PDB file of C-alpha atoms in Angstrom:
ATOM      1  CA  UNK A 944      53.373 -13.712  11.006  1.00 85.00           C
ATOM      2  CA  UNK A 945      55.741 -16.137   9.324  1.00 90.00           C
ATOM      3  CA  UNK A 946      54.421 -19.076  11.369  1.00 91.00           C
ATOM      4  CA  UNK A 947      50.832 -18.272  10.429  1.00 90.00           C
ATOM      5  CA  UNK A 948      51.674 -17.946   6.738  1.00 93.00           C
ATOM      6  CA  UNK A 949      53.440 -21.299   6.941  1.00 95.00           C
ATOM      7  CA  UNK A 950      50.294 -22.809   8.486  1.00 94.00           C
ATOM      8  CA  UNK A 951      48.226 -21.412   5.611  1.00 95.00           C
ATOM      9  CA  UNK A 952      50.678 -22.791   3.063  1.00 96.00           C
ATOM     10  CA  UNK A 953      50.548 -26.202   4.723  1.00 95.00           C
ATOM     11  CA  UNK A 954      46.766 -26.199   4.223  1.00 95.00           C
ATOM     12  CA  UNK A 955      47.073 -25.160   0.575  1.00 95.00           C
ATOM     13  CA  UNK A 956      45.607 -21.693   1.147  1.00 96.00           C
ATOM     14  CA  UNK A 957      46.808 -18.503  -0.494  1.00 97.00           C
ATOM     15  CA  UNK A 958      44.240 -15.864   0.493  1.00 97.00           C
ATOM     16  CA  UNK A 959      44.056 -14.204   3.885  1.00 96.00           C
ATOM     17  CA  UNK A 960      41.766 -11.793   5.690  1.00 96.00           C
ATOM     18  CA  UNK A 961      43.910  -9.428   7.741  1.00 95.00           C
ATOM     19  CA  UNK A 962      43.032  -8.056  11.133  1.00 93.00           C
ATOM     20  CA  UNK A 963      46.357  -7.890  12.932  1.00 91.00           C
ATOM     21  CA  UNK A 964      50.017  -8.712  12.330  1.00 91.00           C
ATOM     22  CA  UNK A 965      52.273  -9.453  15.290  1.00 87.00           C
ATOM     23  CA  UNK A 966      49.546  -8.255  17.682  1.00 87.00           C
ATOM     24  CA  UNK A 967      49.190  -4.910  15.909  1.00 92.00           C
ATOM     25  CA  UNK A 968      46.057  -4.007  13.973  1.00 93.00           C
ATOM     26  CA  UNK A 969      46.733  -3.447  10.283  1.00 95.00           C
ATOM     27  CA  UNK A 970      44.381  -0.443  10.270  1.00 94.00           C
ATOM     28  CA  UNK A 971      47.009   1.294  12.420  1.00 93.00           C
ATOM     29  CA  UNK A 972      49.880   0.633   9.997  1.00 96.00           C
ATOM     30  CA  UNK A 973      51.573   3.590   8.323  1.00 96.00           C
ATOM     31  CA  UNK A 974      51.707   3.769   4.530  1.00 96.00           C
ATOM     32  CA  UNK A 975      55.281   2.494   4.379  1.00 97.00           C
ATOM     33  CA  UNK A 976      54.549  -0.458   6.647  1.00 97.00           C
ATOM     34  CA  UNK A 977      51.552  -1.402   4.511  1.00 98.00           C
ATOM     35  CA  UNK A 978      53.721  -1.392   1.382  1.00 98.00           C
ATOM     36  CA  UNK A 979      56.254  -3.688   3.068  1.00 97.00           C
ATOM     37  CA  UNK A 980      53.474  -5.995   4.274  1.00 97.00           C
ATOM     38  CA  UNK A 981      51.926  -6.244   0.822  1.00 98.00           C
ATOM     39  CA  UNK A 982      55.306  -7.014  -0.743  1.00 98.00           C
ATOM     40  CA  UNK A 983      55.975  -9.706   1.869  1.00 96.00           C
ATOM     41  CA  UNK A 984      52.617 -11.356   1.238  1.00 98.00           C
ATOM     42  CA  UNK A 985      52.914 -11.211  -2.545  1.00 98.00           C
ATOM     43  CA  UNK A 986      56.418 -12.687  -2.464  1.00 97.00           C
ATOM     44  CA  UNK A 987      54.944 -15.659  -0.580  1.00 97.00           C
ATOM     45  CA  UNK A 988      52.096 -15.955  -3.090  1.00 97.00           C
ATOM     46  CA  UNK A 989      49.375 -14.526  -0.845  1.00 98.00           C
ATOM     47  CA  UNK A 990      46.599 -12.057  -1.617  1.00 98.00           C
ATOM     48  CA  UNK A 991      44.360 -10.202   0.848  1.00 98.00           C
ATOM     49  CA  UNK A 992      40.619 -10.846   0.650  1.00 98.00           C
ATOM     50  CA  UNK A 993      39.470  -8.349   3.279  1.00 98.00           C
ATOM     51  CA  UNK A 994      40.475  -6.049   6.115  1.00 96.00           C
ATOM     52  CA  UNK A 995      38.824  -6.324   9.535  1.00 94.00           C
ATOM     53  CA  UNK A 996      39.356  -4.853  12.986  1.00 88.00           C
ATOM     54  CA  UNK A 997      38.531  -5.475  16.631  1.00 82.00           C
ATOM     55  CA  UNK A 998      38.328  -1.755  17.322  1.00 79.00           C
ATOM     56  CA  UNK A 999      35.146  -0.662  19.105  1.00 71.00           C
ATOM     57  CA  UNK A1000      35.141   2.493  17.005  1.00 81.00           C
ATOM     58  CA  UNK A1001      36.563   1.646  13.568  1.00 81.00           C
ATOM     59  CA  UNK A1002      37.183   4.388  11.023  1.00 86.00           C
ATOM     60  CA  UNK A1003      35.692   3.229   7.688  1.00 85.00           C
ATOM     61  CA  UNK A1004      37.685   5.811   5.727  1.00 87.00           C
ATOM     62  CA  UNK A1005      40.946   4.593   7.233  1.00 91.00           C
ATOM     63  CA  UNK A1006      39.949   0.987   6.586  1.00 93.00           C
ATOM     64  CA  UNK A1007      39.211   1.810   2.942  1.00 94.00           C
ATOM     65  CA  UNK A1008      42.651   3.368   2.628  1.00 95.00           C
ATOM     66  CA  UNK A1009      44.286   0.273   4.133  1.00 96.00           C
ATOM     67  CA  UNK A1010      42.241  -2.041   1.915  1.00 97.00           C
ATOM     68  CA  UNK A1011      43.399  -0.139  -1.159  1.00 95.00           C
ATOM     69  CA  UNK A1012      47.037  -0.264  -0.019  1.00 97.00           C
ATOM     70  CA  UNK A1013      46.891  -4.037   0.454  1.00 98.00           C
ATOM     71  CA  UNK A1014      44.833  -4.793  -2.643  1.00 98.00           C
ATOM     72  CA  UNK A1015      41.867  -6.039  -0.605  1.00 98.00           C
ATOM     73  CA  UNK A1016      38.414  -5.948  -2.183  1.00 96.00           C
ATOM     74  CA  UNK A1017      36.399  -5.848   1.047  1.00 98.00           C
ATOM     75  CA  UNK A1018      36.376  -4.490   4.555  1.00 96.00           C
ATOM     76  CA  UNK A1019      34.521  -6.166   7.407  1.00 96.00           C
ATOM     77  CA  UNK A1020      32.653  -4.093   9.989  1.00 94.00           C
ATOM     78  CA  UNK A1021      30.278  -4.929  12.841  1.00 94.00           C
ATOM     79  CA  UNK A1022      26.671  -3.958  12.190  1.00 95.00           C
ATOM     80  CA  UNK A1023      26.613  -1.310  14.905  1.00 92.00           C
ATOM     81  CA  UNK A1024      29.560   0.514  13.310  1.00 91.00           C
ATOM     82  CA  UNK A1025      28.166   0.686   9.790  1.00 93.00           C
ATOM     83  CA  UNK A1026      27.904   4.232   8.441  1.00 91.00           C
ATOM     84  CA  UNK A1027      25.777   4.496   5.271  1.00 93.00           C
ATOM     85  CA  UNK A1028      27.701   7.663   4.414  1.00 90.00           C
ATOM     86  CA  UNK A1029      30.783   5.600   3.521  1.00 92.00           C
ATOM     87  CA  UNK A1030      28.978   3.521   0.862  1.00 95.00           C
ATOM     88  CA  UNK A1031      29.683   6.033  -1.896  1.00 94.00           C
ATOM     89  CA  UNK A1032      33.395   6.040  -1.045  1.00 93.00           C
ATOM     90  CA  UNK A1033      33.535   2.258  -0.981  1.00 96.00           C
ATOM     91  CA  UNK A1034      31.842   2.023  -4.361  1.00 95.00           C
ATOM     92  CA  UNK A1035      34.279   4.525  -5.872  1.00 94.00           C
ATOM     93  CA  UNK A1036      37.197   2.528  -4.462  1.00 94.00           C
ATOM     94  CA  UNK A1037      35.824  -0.780  -5.758  1.00 95.00           C
ATOM     95  CA  UNK A1038      35.644  -2.171  -2.225  1.00 97.00           C
ATOM     96  CA  UNK A1039      32.729  -4.057  -0.650  1.00 97.00           C
ATOM     97  CA  UNK A1040      31.531  -3.409   2.888  1.00 97.00           C
ATOM     98  CA  UNK A1041      30.732  -6.690   4.615  1.00 98.00           C
ATOM     99  CA  UNK A1042      28.841  -6.525   7.902  1.00 98.00           C
ATOM    100  CA  UNK A1043      29.619  -9.228  10.440  1.00 97.00           C
ATOM    101  CA  UNK A1044      27.063 -10.298  13.021  1.00 97.00           C
ATOM    102  CA  UNK A1045      28.374 -10.678  16.553  1.00 93.00           C
ATOM    103  CA  UNK A1046      25.378 -10.698  18.887  1.00 93.00           C
ATOM    104  CA  UNK A1047      22.717  -9.286  16.544  1.00 96.00           C
ATOM    105  CA  UNK A1048      19.516 -11.150  15.742  1.00 97.00           C
ATOM    106  CA  UNK A1049      18.939 -12.198  12.110  1.00 97.00           C
ATOM    107  CA  UNK A1050      16.071  -9.724  11.775  1.00 97.00           C
ATOM    108  CA  UNK A1051      18.298  -6.857  12.894  1.00 98.00           C
ATOM    109  CA  UNK A1052      20.901  -7.791  10.283  1.00 98.00           C
ATOM    110  CA  UNK A1053      18.282  -8.034   7.544  1.00 98.00           C
ATOM    111  CA  UNK A1054      16.930  -4.593   8.432  1.00 98.00           C
ATOM    112  CA  UNK A1055      20.341  -2.901   8.171  1.00 98.00           C
ATOM    113  CA  UNK A1056      21.248  -4.639   4.911  1.00 98.00           C
ATOM    114  CA  UNK A1057      17.897  -3.919   3.279  1.00 97.00           C
ATOM    115  CA  UNK A1058      18.058  -0.264   4.315  1.00 97.00           C
ATOM    116  CA  UNK A1059      21.517   0.113   2.761  1.00 96.00           C
ATOM    117  CA  UNK A1060      20.040  -0.562  -0.695  1.00 95.00           C
ATOM    118  CA  UNK A1061      23.467  -1.002  -2.230  1.00 97.00           C
ATOM    119  CA  UNK A1062      25.208  -3.888  -4.011  1.00 96.00           C
ATOM    120  CA  UNK A1063      28.380  -2.720  -2.271  1.00 97.00           C
ATOM    121  CA  UNK A1064      27.019  -3.772   1.139  1.00 98.00           C
ATOM    122  CA  UNK A1065      26.678  -7.443   2.066  1.00 98.00           C
ATOM    123  CA  UNK A1066      26.795  -9.877   4.966  1.00 99.00           C
ATOM    124  CA  UNK A1067      29.770 -11.649   6.470  1.00 99.00           C
ATOM    125  CA  UNK A1068      27.824 -14.526   8.057  1.00 99.00           C
ATOM    126  CA  UNK A1069      29.219 -15.577  11.455  1.00 98.00           C
ATOM    127  CA  UNK A1070      27.493 -18.777  12.677  1.00 98.00           C
ATOM    128  CA  UNK A1071      28.914 -18.474  16.189  1.00 96.00           C
ATOM    129  CA  UNK A1072      27.487 -14.971  16.505  1.00 97.00           C
ATOM    130  CA  UNK A1073      23.970 -16.227  15.800  1.00 98.00           C
ATOM    131  CA  UNK A1074      24.437 -19.171  18.167  1.00 97.00           C
ATOM    132  CA  UNK A1075      25.392 -16.710  20.908  1.00 96.00           C
ATOM    133  CA  UNK A1076      22.274 -14.677  20.060  1.00 96.00           C
ATOM    134  CA  UNK A1077      20.194 -17.801  20.696  1.00 96.00           C
ATOM    135  CA  UNK A1078      19.232 -18.342  17.055  1.00 96.00           C
ATOM    136  CA  UNK A1079      19.924 -21.409  14.945  1.00 97.00           C
ATOM    137  CA  UNK A1080      22.406 -20.161  12.331  1.00 98.00           C
ATOM    138  CA  UNK A1081      21.276 -22.382   9.477  1.00 98.00           C
ATOM    139  CA  UNK A1082      17.604 -23.034  10.164  1.00 97.00           C
ATOM    140  CA  UNK A1083      16.557 -19.639  11.526  1.00 96.00           C
ATOM    141  CA  UNK A1084      19.131 -17.100  10.312  1.00 97.00           C
ATOM    142  CA  UNK A1085      19.755 -18.502   6.829  1.00 97.00           C
ATOM    143  CA  UNK A1086      17.187 -21.004   5.604  1.00 96.00           C
ATOM    144  CA  UNK A1087      13.994 -19.468   7.011  1.00 94.00           C
ATOM    145  CA  UNK A1088      15.195 -15.865   6.979  1.00 92.00           C
ATOM    146  CA  UNK A1089      15.822 -13.224   4.346  1.00 92.00           C
ATOM    147  CA  UNK A1090      19.523 -12.956   5.075  1.00 95.00           C
ATOM    148  CA  UNK A1091      20.593 -15.458   2.423  1.00 96.00           C
ATOM    149  CA  UNK A1092      20.343 -12.953  -0.431  1.00 96.00           C
ATOM    150  CA  UNK A1093      22.924 -10.725   1.239  1.00 98.00           C
ATOM    151  CA  UNK A1094      25.572 -13.307   2.196  1.00 98.00           C
ATOM    152  CA  UNK A1095      28.928 -12.653   0.517  1.00 98.00           C
ATOM    153  CA  UNK A1096      31.176 -14.394   3.016  1.00 98.00           C
ATOM    154  CA  UNK A1097      30.876 -17.261   5.481  1.00 99.00           C
ATOM    155  CA  UNK A1098      33.046 -17.482   8.560  1.00 98.00           C
ATOM    156  CA  UNK A1099      33.791 -21.046   9.590  1.00 98.00           C
ATOM    157  CA  UNK A1100      33.133 -20.429  13.283  1.00 96.00           C
ATOM    158  CA  UNK A1101      31.433 -22.724  15.740  1.00 97.00           C
ATOM    159  CA  UNK A1102      30.711 -22.859  19.437  1.00 95.00           C
ATOM    160  CA  UNK A1103      28.111 -22.926  22.168  1.00 93.00           C
ATOM    161  CA  UNK A1104      25.315 -20.499  22.887  1.00 89.00           C
ATOM    162  CA  UNK A1105      27.365 -19.291  25.846  1.00 91.00           C
ATOM    163  CA  UNK A1106      30.094 -18.116  23.489  1.00 87.00           C
ATOM    164  CA  UNK A1107      32.648 -20.878  24.017  1.00 92.00           C
ATOM    165  CA  UNK A1108      34.382 -21.539  20.693  1.00 92.00           C
ATOM    166  CA  UNK A1109      34.683 -25.097  19.364  1.00 95.00           C
ATOM    167  CA  UNK A1110      36.145 -26.666  16.265  1.00 95.00           C
ATOM    168  CA  UNK A1111      33.912 -26.454  13.171  1.00 96.00           C
ATOM    169  CA  UNK A1112      31.149 -29.048  13.345  1.00 96.00           C
ATOM    170  CA  UNK A1113      31.370 -29.524  17.115  1.00 96.00           C
ATOM    171  CA  UNK A1114      29.123 -26.723  18.341  1.00 97.00           C
ATOM    172  CA  UNK A1115      25.738 -25.116  17.719  1.00 97.00           C
ATOM    173  CA  UNK A1116      26.819 -23.209  14.601  1.00 97.00           C
ATOM    174  CA  UNK A1117      25.262 -25.644  12.088  1.00 98.00           C
ATOM    175  CA  UNK A1118      28.382 -25.140   9.974  1.00 98.00           C
ATOM    176  CA  UNK A1119      27.979 -28.336   7.963  1.00 98.00           C
ATOM    177  CA  UNK A1120      24.427 -27.420   6.968  1.00 98.00           C
ATOM    178  CA  UNK A1121      25.539 -23.937   5.927  1.00 98.00           C
ATOM    179  CA  UNK A1122      28.412 -25.268   3.833  1.00 98.00           C
ATOM    180  CA  UNK A1123      26.089 -27.766   2.191  1.00 97.00           C
ATOM    181  CA  UNK A1124      23.440 -25.247   1.154  1.00 97.00           C
ATOM    182  CA  UNK A1125      26.012 -22.714  -0.037  1.00 97.00           C
ATOM    183  CA  UNK A1126      27.592 -25.397  -2.185  1.00 96.00           C
ATOM    184  CA  UNK A1127      24.170 -26.218  -3.650  1.00 95.00           C
ATOM    185  CA  UNK A1128      23.606 -22.525  -4.398  1.00 94.00           C
ATOM    186  CA  UNK A1129      26.989 -22.280  -6.193  1.00 96.00           C
ATOM    187  CA  UNK A1130      28.193 -19.720  -3.660  1.00 97.00           C
ATOM    188  CA  UNK A1131      31.109 -17.742  -5.090  1.00 96.00           C
ATOM    189  CA  UNK A1132      32.043 -15.690  -2.031  1.00 96.00           C
ATOM    190  CA  UNK A1133      34.770 -16.365   0.497  1.00 97.00           C
ATOM    191  CA  UNK A1134      34.570 -19.138   3.071  1.00 98.00           C
ATOM    192  CA  UNK A1135      36.921 -17.956   5.796  1.00 98.00           C
ATOM    193  CA  UNK A1136      38.439 -20.229   8.421  1.00 96.00           C
ATOM    194  CA  UNK A1137      38.905 -18.346  11.658  1.00 88.00           C
ATOM    195  CA  UNK A1138      40.830 -19.555  14.685  1.00 73.00           C
ATOM    196  CA  UNK A1139      39.624 -17.476  17.623  1.00 68.00           C
ATOM    197  CA  UNK A1140      43.051 -17.455  19.321  1.00 67.00           C
ATOM    198  CA  UNK A1141      44.882 -16.461  16.149  1.00 71.00           C
ATOM    199  CA  UNK A1142      47.604 -19.019  16.834  1.00 85.00           C
ATOM    200  CA  UNK A1143      48.986 -21.179  13.975  1.00 90.00           C
ATOM    201  CA  UNK A1144      48.265 -24.396  15.883  1.00 92.00           C
ATOM    202  CA  UNK A1145      44.653 -23.374  16.497  1.00 92.00           C
ATOM    203  CA  UNK A1146      44.256 -22.444  12.845  1.00 94.00           C
ATOM    204  CA  UNK A1147      45.568 -25.833  11.712  1.00 94.00           C
ATOM    205  CA  UNK A1148      43.102 -27.604  14.013  1.00 95.00           C
ATOM    206  CA  UNK A1149      40.213 -25.523  12.653  1.00 96.00           C
ATOM    207  CA  UNK A1150      41.340 -26.114   9.064  1.00 96.00           C
ATOM    208  CA  UNK A1151      41.551 -29.875   9.535  1.00 96.00           C
ATOM    209  CA  UNK A1152      38.061 -29.909  11.077  1.00 96.00           C
ATOM    210  CA  UNK A1153      36.822 -27.859   8.109  1.00 97.00           C
ATOM    211  CA  UNK A1154      38.315 -30.258   5.530  1.00 97.00           C
ATOM    212  CA  UNK A1155      36.796 -33.153   7.459  1.00 96.00           C
ATOM    213  CA  UNK A1156      33.356 -31.531   7.217  1.00 95.00           C
ATOM    214  CA  UNK A1157      33.748 -31.077   3.470  1.00 95.00           C
ATOM    215  CA  UNK A1158      34.854 -34.692   3.040  1.00 95.00           C
ATOM    216  CA  UNK A1159      31.741 -35.885   4.896  1.00 93.00           C
ATOM    217  CA  UNK A1160      29.333 -34.024   2.595  1.00 89.00           C
TER     218      UNK A1160
END
């Protein structure tokens, strides 16, 4: 983890979304381990924006507990694992539930978010996920769709329709267009740089491509 934190520091970043530490999912950490992790992060000047997981069957209650332990204000779930029953708990805990698209169509995402009818539930917009689904992330999913009113977080992900990840701005994710319109709309959510391999070197490459996109706008 130290190498990744150093990479974040080198890029001037101090907020992190946590999924795993040293190849172990944070949702599986015991209470004591979470306390140590939070102390380590805070001593380095880092805060946690959200908790996510790769589990095919995530436990929202456990994720809420972990989010609280780490001071995170959001948890990220895939659409097909969203349980409306946990909305009340999330609201009481002061934690948002952000739903991340992976292979869902924009219309499917809109339907789930609209049905939730809660300010606690929002969208974690993954451009690569929509590209894989065969939809243009900016033009179809955001600009011409109804999803824009739910977006609370943007993942800086890019790649081909076949699912091959690329650096931001080099694939079919329309990342530059999304960044541009969110800037125009005074977006105040998180813009999260994600390196698909999770390696510090890959993160630095993605971050540099992201800064380059911003500089070109």
